[in-house]
PDB file of C-alpha atoms in Angstrom:
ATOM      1  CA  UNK A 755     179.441 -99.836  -7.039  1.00 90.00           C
ATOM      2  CA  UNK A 756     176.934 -98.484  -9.110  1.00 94.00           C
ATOM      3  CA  UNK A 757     174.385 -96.299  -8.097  1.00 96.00           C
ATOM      4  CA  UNK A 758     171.500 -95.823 -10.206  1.00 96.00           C
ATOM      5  CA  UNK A 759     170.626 -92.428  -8.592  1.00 96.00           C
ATOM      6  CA  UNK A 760     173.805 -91.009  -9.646  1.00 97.00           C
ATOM      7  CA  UNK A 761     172.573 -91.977 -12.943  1.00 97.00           C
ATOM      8  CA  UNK A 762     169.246 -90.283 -13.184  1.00 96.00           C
ATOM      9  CA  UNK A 763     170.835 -86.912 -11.759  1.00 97.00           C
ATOM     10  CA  UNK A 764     173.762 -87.099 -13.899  1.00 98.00           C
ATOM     11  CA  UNK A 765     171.614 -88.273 -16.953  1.00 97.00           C
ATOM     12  CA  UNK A 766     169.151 -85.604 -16.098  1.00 95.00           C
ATOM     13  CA  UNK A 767     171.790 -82.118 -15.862  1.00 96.00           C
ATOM     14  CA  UNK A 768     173.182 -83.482 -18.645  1.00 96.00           C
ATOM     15  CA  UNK A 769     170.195 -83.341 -20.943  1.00 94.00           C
ATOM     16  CA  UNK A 770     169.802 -78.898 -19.328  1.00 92.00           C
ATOM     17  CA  UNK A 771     173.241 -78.804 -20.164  1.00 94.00           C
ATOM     18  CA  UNK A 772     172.998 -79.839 -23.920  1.00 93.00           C
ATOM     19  CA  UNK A 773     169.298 -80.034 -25.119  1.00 86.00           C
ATOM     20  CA  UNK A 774     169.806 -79.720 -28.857  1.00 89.00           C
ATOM     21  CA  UNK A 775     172.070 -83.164 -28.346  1.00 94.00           C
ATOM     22  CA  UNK A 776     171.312 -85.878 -30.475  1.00 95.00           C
ATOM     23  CA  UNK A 777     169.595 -88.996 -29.282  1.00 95.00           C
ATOM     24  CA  UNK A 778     172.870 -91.002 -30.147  1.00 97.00           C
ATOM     25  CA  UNK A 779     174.876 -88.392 -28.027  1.00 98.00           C
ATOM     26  CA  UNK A 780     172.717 -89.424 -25.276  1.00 97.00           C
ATOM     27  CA  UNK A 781     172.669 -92.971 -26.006  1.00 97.00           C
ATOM     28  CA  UNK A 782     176.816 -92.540 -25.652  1.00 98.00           C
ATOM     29  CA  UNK A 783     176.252 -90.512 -22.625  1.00 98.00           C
ATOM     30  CA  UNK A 784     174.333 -93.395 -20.885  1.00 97.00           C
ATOM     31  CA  UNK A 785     177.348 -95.947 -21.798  1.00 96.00           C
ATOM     32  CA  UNK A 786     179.808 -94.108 -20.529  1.00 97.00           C
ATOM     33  CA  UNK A 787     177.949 -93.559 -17.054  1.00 97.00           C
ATOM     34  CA  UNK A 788     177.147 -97.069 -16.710  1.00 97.00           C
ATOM     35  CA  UNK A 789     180.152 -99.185 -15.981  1.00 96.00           C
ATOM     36  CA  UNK A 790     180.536-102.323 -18.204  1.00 95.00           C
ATOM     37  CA  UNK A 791     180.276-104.927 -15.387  1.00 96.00           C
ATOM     38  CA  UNK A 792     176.553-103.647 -14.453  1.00 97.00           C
ATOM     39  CA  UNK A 793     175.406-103.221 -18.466  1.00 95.00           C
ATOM     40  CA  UNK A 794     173.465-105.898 -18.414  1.00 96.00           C
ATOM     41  CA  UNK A 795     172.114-105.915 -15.150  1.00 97.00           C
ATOM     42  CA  UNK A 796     170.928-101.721 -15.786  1.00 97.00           C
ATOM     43  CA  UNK A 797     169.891-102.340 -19.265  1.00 96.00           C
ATOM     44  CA  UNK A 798     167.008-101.643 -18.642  1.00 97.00           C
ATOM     45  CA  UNK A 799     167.797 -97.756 -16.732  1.00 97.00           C
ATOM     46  CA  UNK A 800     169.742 -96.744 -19.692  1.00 97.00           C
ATOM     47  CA  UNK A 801     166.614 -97.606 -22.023  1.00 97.00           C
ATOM     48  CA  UNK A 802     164.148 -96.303 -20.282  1.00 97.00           C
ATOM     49  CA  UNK A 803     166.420 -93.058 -19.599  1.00 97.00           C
ATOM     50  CA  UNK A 804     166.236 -92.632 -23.777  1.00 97.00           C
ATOM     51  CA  UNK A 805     163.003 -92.801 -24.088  1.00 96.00           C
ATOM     52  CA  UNK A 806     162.706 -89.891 -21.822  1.00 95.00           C
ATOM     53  CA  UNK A 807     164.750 -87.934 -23.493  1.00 95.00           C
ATOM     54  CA  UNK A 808     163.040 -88.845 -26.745  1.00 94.00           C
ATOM     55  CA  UNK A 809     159.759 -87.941 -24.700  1.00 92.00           C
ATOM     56  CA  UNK A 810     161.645 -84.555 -23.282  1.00 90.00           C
ATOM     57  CA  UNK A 811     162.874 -83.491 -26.960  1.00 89.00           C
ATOM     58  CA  UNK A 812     159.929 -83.691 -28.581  1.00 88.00           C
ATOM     59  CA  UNK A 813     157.876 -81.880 -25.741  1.00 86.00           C
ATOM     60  CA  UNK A 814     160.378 -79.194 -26.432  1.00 82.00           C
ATOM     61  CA  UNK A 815     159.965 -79.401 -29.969  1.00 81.00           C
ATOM     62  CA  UNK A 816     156.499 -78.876 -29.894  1.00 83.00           C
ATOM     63  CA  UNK A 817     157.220 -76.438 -27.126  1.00 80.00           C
ATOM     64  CA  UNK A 818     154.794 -78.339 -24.637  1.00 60.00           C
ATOM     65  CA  UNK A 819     155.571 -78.590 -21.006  1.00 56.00           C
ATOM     66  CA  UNK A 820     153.111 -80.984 -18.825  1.00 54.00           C
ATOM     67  CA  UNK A 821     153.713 -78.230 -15.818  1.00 53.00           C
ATOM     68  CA  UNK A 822     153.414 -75.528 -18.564  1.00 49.00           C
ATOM     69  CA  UNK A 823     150.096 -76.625 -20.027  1.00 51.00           C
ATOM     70  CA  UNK A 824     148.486 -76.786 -17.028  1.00 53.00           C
ATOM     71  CA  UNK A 825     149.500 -73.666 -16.163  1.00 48.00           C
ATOM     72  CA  UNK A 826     148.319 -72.205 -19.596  1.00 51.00           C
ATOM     73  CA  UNK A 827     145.154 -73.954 -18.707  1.00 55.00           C
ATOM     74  CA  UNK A 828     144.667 -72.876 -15.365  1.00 50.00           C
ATOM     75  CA  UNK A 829     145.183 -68.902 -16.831  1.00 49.00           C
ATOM     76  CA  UNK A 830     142.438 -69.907 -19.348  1.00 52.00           C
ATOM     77  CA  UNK A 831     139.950 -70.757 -17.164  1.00 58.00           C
ATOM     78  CA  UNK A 832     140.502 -67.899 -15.181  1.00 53.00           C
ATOM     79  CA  UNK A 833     140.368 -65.653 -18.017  1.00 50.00           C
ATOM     80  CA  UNK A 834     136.478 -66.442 -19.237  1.00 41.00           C
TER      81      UNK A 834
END
């Protein structure tokens, strides 16, 4: 069985474990967690799980954070 769960934590170490990987490296990642019999029916997990890390790469890339920005914000404020 199939746990979708398992997915997103799996998914998710692997993208601290290797964040210069390439979108298709995670695309190949996703297939190989998700069994064939349930491709169809989780189609929809594995695409939205790429456009997170699409999301997560180019935060990084910019080197923007949501938890870090409002953090930086927060130490703004406080500063004036």
């Amino acid at each position: 069985m199939f746990d979708k769960n398992v997915f997103k934590e799996q998914f998710r170490l692997w993208t601290e474990e290797n964040p210069n990987a390439s979108c298709e490296e995670a695309k190949k990642f996703c297939e190989f967690l998700i069994p064939l019999e349930y491709k169809e029916k989780f189609n929809w997990l594995e695409e939205e799980s790429l456009a997170w890390f699409a999301w997560k790469k180019e935060m990084h890339r910019q080197n923007k954070y949501p938890e870090t920005q409002d953090l930086e914000e927060d130490i703004s404020r406080n500063m004036h």
